[in-house]
mmCIF file of C-alpha atoms in Angstrom:
data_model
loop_
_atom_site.group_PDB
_atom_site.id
_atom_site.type_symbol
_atom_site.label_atom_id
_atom_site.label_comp_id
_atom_site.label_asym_id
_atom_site.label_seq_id
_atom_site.Cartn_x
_atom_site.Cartn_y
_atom_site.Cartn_z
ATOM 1 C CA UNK Z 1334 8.916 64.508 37.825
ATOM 2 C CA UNK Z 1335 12.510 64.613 37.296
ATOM 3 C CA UNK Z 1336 12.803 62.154 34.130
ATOM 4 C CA UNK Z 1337 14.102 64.895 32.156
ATOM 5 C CA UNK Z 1338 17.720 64.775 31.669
ATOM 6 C CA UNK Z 1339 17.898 68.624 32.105
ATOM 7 C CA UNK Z 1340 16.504 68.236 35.567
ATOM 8 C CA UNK Z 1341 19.103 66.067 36.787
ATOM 9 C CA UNK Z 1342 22.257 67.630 38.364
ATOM 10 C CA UNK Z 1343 25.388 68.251 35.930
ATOM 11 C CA UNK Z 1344 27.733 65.618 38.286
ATOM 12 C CA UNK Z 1345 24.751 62.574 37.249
ATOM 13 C CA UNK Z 1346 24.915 63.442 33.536
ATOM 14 C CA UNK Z 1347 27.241 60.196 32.008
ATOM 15 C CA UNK Z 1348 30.033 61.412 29.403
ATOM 16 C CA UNK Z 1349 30.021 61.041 25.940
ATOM 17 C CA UNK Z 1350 32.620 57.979 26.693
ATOM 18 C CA UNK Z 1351 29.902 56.052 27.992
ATOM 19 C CA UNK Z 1352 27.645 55.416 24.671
ATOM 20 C CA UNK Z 1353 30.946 54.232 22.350
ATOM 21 C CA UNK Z 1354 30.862 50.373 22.155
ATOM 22 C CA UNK Z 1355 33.970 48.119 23.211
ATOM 23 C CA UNK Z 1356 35.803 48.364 20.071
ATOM 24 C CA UNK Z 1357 35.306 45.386 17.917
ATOM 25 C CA UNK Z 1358 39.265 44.352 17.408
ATOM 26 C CA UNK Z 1359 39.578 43.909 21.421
ATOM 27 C CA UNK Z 1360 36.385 41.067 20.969
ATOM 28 C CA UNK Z 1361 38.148 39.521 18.840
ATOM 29 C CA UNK Z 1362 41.311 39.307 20.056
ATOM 30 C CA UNK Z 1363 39.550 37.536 23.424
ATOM 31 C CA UNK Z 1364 37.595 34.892 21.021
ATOM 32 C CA UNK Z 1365 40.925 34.248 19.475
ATOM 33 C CA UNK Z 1366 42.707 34.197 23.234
ATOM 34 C CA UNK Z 1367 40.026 31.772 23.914
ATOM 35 C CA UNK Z 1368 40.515 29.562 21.163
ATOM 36 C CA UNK Z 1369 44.196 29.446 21.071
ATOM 37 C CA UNK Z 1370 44.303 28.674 24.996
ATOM 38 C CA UNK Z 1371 41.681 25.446 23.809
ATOM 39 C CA UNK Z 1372 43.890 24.466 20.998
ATOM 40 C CA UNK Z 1373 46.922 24.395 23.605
ATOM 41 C CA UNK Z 1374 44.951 22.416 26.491
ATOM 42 C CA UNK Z 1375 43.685 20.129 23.867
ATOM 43 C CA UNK Z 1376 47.304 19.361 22.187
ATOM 44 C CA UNK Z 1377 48.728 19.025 25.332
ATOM 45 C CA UNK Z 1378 46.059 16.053 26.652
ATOM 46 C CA UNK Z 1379 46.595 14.424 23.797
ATOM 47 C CA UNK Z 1380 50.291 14.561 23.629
ATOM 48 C CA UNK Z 1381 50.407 13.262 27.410
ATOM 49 C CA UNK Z 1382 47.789 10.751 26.137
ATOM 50 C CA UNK Z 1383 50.218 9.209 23.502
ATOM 51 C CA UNK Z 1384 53.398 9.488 24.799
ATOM 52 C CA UNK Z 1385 53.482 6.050 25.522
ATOM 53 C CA UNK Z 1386 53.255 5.113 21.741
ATOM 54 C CA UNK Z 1387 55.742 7.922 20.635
ATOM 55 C CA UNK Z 1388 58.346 7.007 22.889
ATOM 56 C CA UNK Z 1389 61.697 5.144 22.391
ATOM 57 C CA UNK Z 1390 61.262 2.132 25.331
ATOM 58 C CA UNK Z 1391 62.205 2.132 28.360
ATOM 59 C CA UNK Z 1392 60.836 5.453 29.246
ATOM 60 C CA UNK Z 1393 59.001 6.661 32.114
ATOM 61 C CA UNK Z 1394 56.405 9.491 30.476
ATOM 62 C CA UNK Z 1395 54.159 12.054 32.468
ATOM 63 C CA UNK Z 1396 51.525 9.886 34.457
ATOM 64 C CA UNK Z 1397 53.937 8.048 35.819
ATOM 65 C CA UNK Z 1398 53.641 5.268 33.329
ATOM 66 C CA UNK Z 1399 56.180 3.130 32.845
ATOM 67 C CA UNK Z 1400 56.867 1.825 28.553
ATOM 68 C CA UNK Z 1401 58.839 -1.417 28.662
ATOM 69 C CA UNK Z 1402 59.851 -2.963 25.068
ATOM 70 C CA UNK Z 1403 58.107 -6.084 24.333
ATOM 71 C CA UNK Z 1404 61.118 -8.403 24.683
ATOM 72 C CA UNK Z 1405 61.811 -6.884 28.163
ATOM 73 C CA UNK Z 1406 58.216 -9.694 28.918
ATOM 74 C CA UNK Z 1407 59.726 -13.254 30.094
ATOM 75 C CA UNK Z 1408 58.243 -15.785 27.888
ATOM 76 C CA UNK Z 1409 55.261 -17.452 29.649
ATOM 77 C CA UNK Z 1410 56.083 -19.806 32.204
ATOM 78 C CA UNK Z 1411 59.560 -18.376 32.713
ATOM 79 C CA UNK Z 1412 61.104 -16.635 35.586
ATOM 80 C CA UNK Z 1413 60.260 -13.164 36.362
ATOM 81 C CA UNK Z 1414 62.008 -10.042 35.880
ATOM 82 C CA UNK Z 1415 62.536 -7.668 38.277
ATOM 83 C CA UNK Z 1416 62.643 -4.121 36.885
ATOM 84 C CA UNK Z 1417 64.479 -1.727 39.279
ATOM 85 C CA UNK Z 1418 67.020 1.470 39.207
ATOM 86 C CA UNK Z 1419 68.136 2.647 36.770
ATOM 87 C CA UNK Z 1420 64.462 3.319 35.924
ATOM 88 C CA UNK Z 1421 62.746 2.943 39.331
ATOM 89 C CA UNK Z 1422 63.094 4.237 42.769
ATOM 90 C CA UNK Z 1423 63.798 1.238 45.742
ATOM 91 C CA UNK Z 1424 60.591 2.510 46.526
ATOM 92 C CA UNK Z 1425 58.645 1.245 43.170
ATOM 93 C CA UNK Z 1426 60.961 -1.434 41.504
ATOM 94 C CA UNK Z 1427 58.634 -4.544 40.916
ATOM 95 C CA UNK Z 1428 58.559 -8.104 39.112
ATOM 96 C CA UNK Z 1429 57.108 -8.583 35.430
ATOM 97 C CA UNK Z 1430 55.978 -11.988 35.397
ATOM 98 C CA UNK Z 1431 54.180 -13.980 32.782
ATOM 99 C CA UNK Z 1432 52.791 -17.096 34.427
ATOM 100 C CA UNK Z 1433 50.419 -18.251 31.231
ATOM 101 C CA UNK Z 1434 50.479 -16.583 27.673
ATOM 102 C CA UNK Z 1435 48.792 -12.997 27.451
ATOM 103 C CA UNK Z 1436 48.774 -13.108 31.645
ATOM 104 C CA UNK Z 1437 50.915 -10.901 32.712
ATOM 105 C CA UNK Z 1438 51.514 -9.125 36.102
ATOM 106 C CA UNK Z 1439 53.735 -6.085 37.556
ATOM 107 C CA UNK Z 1440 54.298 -7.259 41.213
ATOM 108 C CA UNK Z 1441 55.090 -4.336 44.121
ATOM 109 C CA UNK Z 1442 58.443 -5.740 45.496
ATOM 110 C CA UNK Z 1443 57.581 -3.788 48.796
ATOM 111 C CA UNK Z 1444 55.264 -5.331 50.409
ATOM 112 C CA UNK Z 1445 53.486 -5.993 53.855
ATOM 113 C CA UNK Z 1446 51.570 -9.022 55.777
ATOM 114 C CA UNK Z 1447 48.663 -6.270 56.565
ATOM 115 C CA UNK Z 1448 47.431 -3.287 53.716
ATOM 116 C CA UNK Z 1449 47.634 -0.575 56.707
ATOM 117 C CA UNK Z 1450 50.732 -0.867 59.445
ATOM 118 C CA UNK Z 1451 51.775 -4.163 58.192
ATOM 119 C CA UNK Z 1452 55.293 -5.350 58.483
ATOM 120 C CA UNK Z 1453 57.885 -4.047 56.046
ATOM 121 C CA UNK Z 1454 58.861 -7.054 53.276
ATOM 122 C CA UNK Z 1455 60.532 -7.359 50.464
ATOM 123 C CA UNK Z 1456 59.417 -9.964 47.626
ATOM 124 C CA UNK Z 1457 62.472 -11.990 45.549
ATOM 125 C CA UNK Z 1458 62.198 -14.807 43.335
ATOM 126 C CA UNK Z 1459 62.313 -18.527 44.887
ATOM 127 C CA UNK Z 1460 65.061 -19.847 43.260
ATOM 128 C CA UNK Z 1461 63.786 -21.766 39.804
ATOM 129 C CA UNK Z 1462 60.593 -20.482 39.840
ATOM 130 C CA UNK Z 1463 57.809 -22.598 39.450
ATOM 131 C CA UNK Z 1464 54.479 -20.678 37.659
ATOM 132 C CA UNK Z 1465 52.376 -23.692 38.940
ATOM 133 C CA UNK Z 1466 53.957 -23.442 42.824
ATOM 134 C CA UNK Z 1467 55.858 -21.145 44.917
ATOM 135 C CA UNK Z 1468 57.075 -18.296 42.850
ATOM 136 C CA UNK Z 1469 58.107 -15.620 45.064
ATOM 137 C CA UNK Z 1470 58.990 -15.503 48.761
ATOM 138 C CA UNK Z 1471 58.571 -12.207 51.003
ATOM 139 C CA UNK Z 1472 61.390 -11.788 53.477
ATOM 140 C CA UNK Z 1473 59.478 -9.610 55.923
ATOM 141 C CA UNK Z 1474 61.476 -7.825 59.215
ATOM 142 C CA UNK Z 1475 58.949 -9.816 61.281
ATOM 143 C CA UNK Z 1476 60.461 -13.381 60.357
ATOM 144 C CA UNK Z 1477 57.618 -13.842 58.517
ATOM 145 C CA UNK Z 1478 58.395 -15.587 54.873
ATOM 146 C CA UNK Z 1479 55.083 -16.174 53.266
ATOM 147 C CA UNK Z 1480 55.210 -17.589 49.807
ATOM 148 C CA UNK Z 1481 53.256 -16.806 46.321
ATOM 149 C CA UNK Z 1482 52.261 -18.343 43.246
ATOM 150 C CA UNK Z 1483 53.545 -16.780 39.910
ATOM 151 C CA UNK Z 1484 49.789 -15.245 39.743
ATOM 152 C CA UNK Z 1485 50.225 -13.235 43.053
ATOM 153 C CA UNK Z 1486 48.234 -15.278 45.293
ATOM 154 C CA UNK Z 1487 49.788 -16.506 48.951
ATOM 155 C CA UNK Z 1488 50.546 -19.770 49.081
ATOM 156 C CA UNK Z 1489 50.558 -19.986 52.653
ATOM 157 C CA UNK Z 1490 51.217 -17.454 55.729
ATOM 158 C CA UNK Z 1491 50.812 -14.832 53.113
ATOM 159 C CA UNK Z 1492 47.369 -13.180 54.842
ATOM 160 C CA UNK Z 1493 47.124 -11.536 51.375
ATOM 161 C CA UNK Z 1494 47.705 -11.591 47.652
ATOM 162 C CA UNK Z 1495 50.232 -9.787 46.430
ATOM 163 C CA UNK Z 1496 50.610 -5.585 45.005
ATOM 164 C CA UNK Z 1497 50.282 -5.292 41.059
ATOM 165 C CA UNK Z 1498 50.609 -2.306 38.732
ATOM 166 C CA UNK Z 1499 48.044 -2.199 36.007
ATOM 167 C CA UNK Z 1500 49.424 -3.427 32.812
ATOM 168 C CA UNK Z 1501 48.757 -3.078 29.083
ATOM 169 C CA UNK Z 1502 49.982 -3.940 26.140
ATOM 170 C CA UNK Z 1503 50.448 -3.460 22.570
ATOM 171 C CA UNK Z 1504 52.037 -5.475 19.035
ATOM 172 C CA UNK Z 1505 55.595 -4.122 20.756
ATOM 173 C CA UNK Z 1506 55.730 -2.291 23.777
ATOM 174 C CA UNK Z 1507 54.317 -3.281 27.407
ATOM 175 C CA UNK Z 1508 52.991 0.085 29.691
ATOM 176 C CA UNK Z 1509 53.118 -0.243 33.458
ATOM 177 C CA UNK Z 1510 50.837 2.370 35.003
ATOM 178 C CA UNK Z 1511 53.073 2.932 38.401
ATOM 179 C CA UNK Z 1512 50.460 5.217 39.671
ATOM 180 C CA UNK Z 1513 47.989 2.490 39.590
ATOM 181 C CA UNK Z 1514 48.886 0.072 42.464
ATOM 182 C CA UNK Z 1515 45.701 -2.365 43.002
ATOM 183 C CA UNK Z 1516 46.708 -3.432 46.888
ATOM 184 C CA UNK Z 1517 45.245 -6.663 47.872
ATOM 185 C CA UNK Z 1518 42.576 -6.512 50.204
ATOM 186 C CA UNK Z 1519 43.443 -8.389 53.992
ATOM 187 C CA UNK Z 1520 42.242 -12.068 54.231
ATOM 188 C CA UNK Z 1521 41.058 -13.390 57.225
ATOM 189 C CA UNK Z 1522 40.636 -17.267 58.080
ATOM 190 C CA UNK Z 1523 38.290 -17.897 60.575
ATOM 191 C CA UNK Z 1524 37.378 -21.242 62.755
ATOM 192 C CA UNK Z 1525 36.820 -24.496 60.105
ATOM 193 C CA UNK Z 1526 33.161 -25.417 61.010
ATOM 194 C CA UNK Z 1527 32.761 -29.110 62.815
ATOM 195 C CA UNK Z 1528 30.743 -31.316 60.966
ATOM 196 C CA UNK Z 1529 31.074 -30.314 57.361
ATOM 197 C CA UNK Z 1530 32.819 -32.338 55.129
ATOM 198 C CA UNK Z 1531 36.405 -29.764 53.913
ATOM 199 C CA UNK Z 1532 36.950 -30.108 50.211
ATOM 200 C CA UNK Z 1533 40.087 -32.411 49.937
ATOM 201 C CA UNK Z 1534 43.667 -30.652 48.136
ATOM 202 C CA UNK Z 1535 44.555 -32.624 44.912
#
């Protein structure tokens, strides 16, 4: 029937080569390979994952994350700080500002009236700054110069709250995520209904 090896033509016979086993040395060198490339990918997440604690502040460490010493905070209530070149681009500088203890905010300085195709501004601090009032001002190419609170929020003509860069902190550094920009969502105002008592301002 042509099972027998003998009946099948010399050229289909397999060589002698073809019953030794992959030599046990080159297995192991591929589980070790394996293991070692782990190891590396494994000490290199972690390494990127502290960095921020290892550091000497300021730094800016992979992840674009930004370490700040503690003392670079304004006390609550105080002015901001804006934090800009030498360590940030025009393009990312923004204010650290403190408006009640343990609340504390990274504000975009670039800014604009709309989240997509707004007008170009640029956010600065109004004069003595005020937590409880107008904080910042946004000097926009439009003529536009809405106003904000010390917590972000418009004051009036802003359309929208401003930028902020995810913050954390620790006993004595501060860590400013710059590749975590929360943009604030557009606010519309529509028509004040007739007939319904408005909620008077204190």
């Amino acid at each position: 029937m042509g099972t027998r090896h003998e009946d099948q033509p010399a050229e289909h016979w397999a060589g002698a080569e073809s019953l030794d086993p992959t030599p046990v040395w080159k297995q192991y060198v591929l589980i070790a390979g394996l293991l070692f490339g782990g190891l590396i990918a494994v000490l290199v997440v972690s390494l990127l994952a502290i960095a921020p604690q290892i550091v000497t502040p300021p730094a800016l460490v992979p992840g674009d994350r930004l370490v700040l010493a503690i003392g670079d905070l304004p006390a609550a209530g105080a002015p901001p700080k804006l934090v800009a070149a030498p360590l940030l681009g025009a393009d990312r500088e923004f204010w650290l500002v403190q408006p009640a203890k343990g609340e504390v905010y990274a504000f975009r300085r670039a800014w604009s009236l709309q989240v997509d195709n707004g007008a170009p501004c640029t956010i600065d601090m109004m004069g003595l700054a005020s937590v409880e009032q107008r904080t910042f001002i946004a000097h926009c190419r439009d003529g536009h110069a809405p106003t904000f609170t010390g917590a972000g929020r418009t004051v009036e003509g802003g359309g929208r709250d401003l930028d902020q860069y995810l913050v954390s902190m620790s006993d004595d550094r501060l860590i400013v995520n710059l590749s975590r920009l929360v943009r604030a969502s557009d606010r519309t105002t529509g028509p004040v209904p007739t007939g319904i008592p408005q909620p008077q301002q204190p």
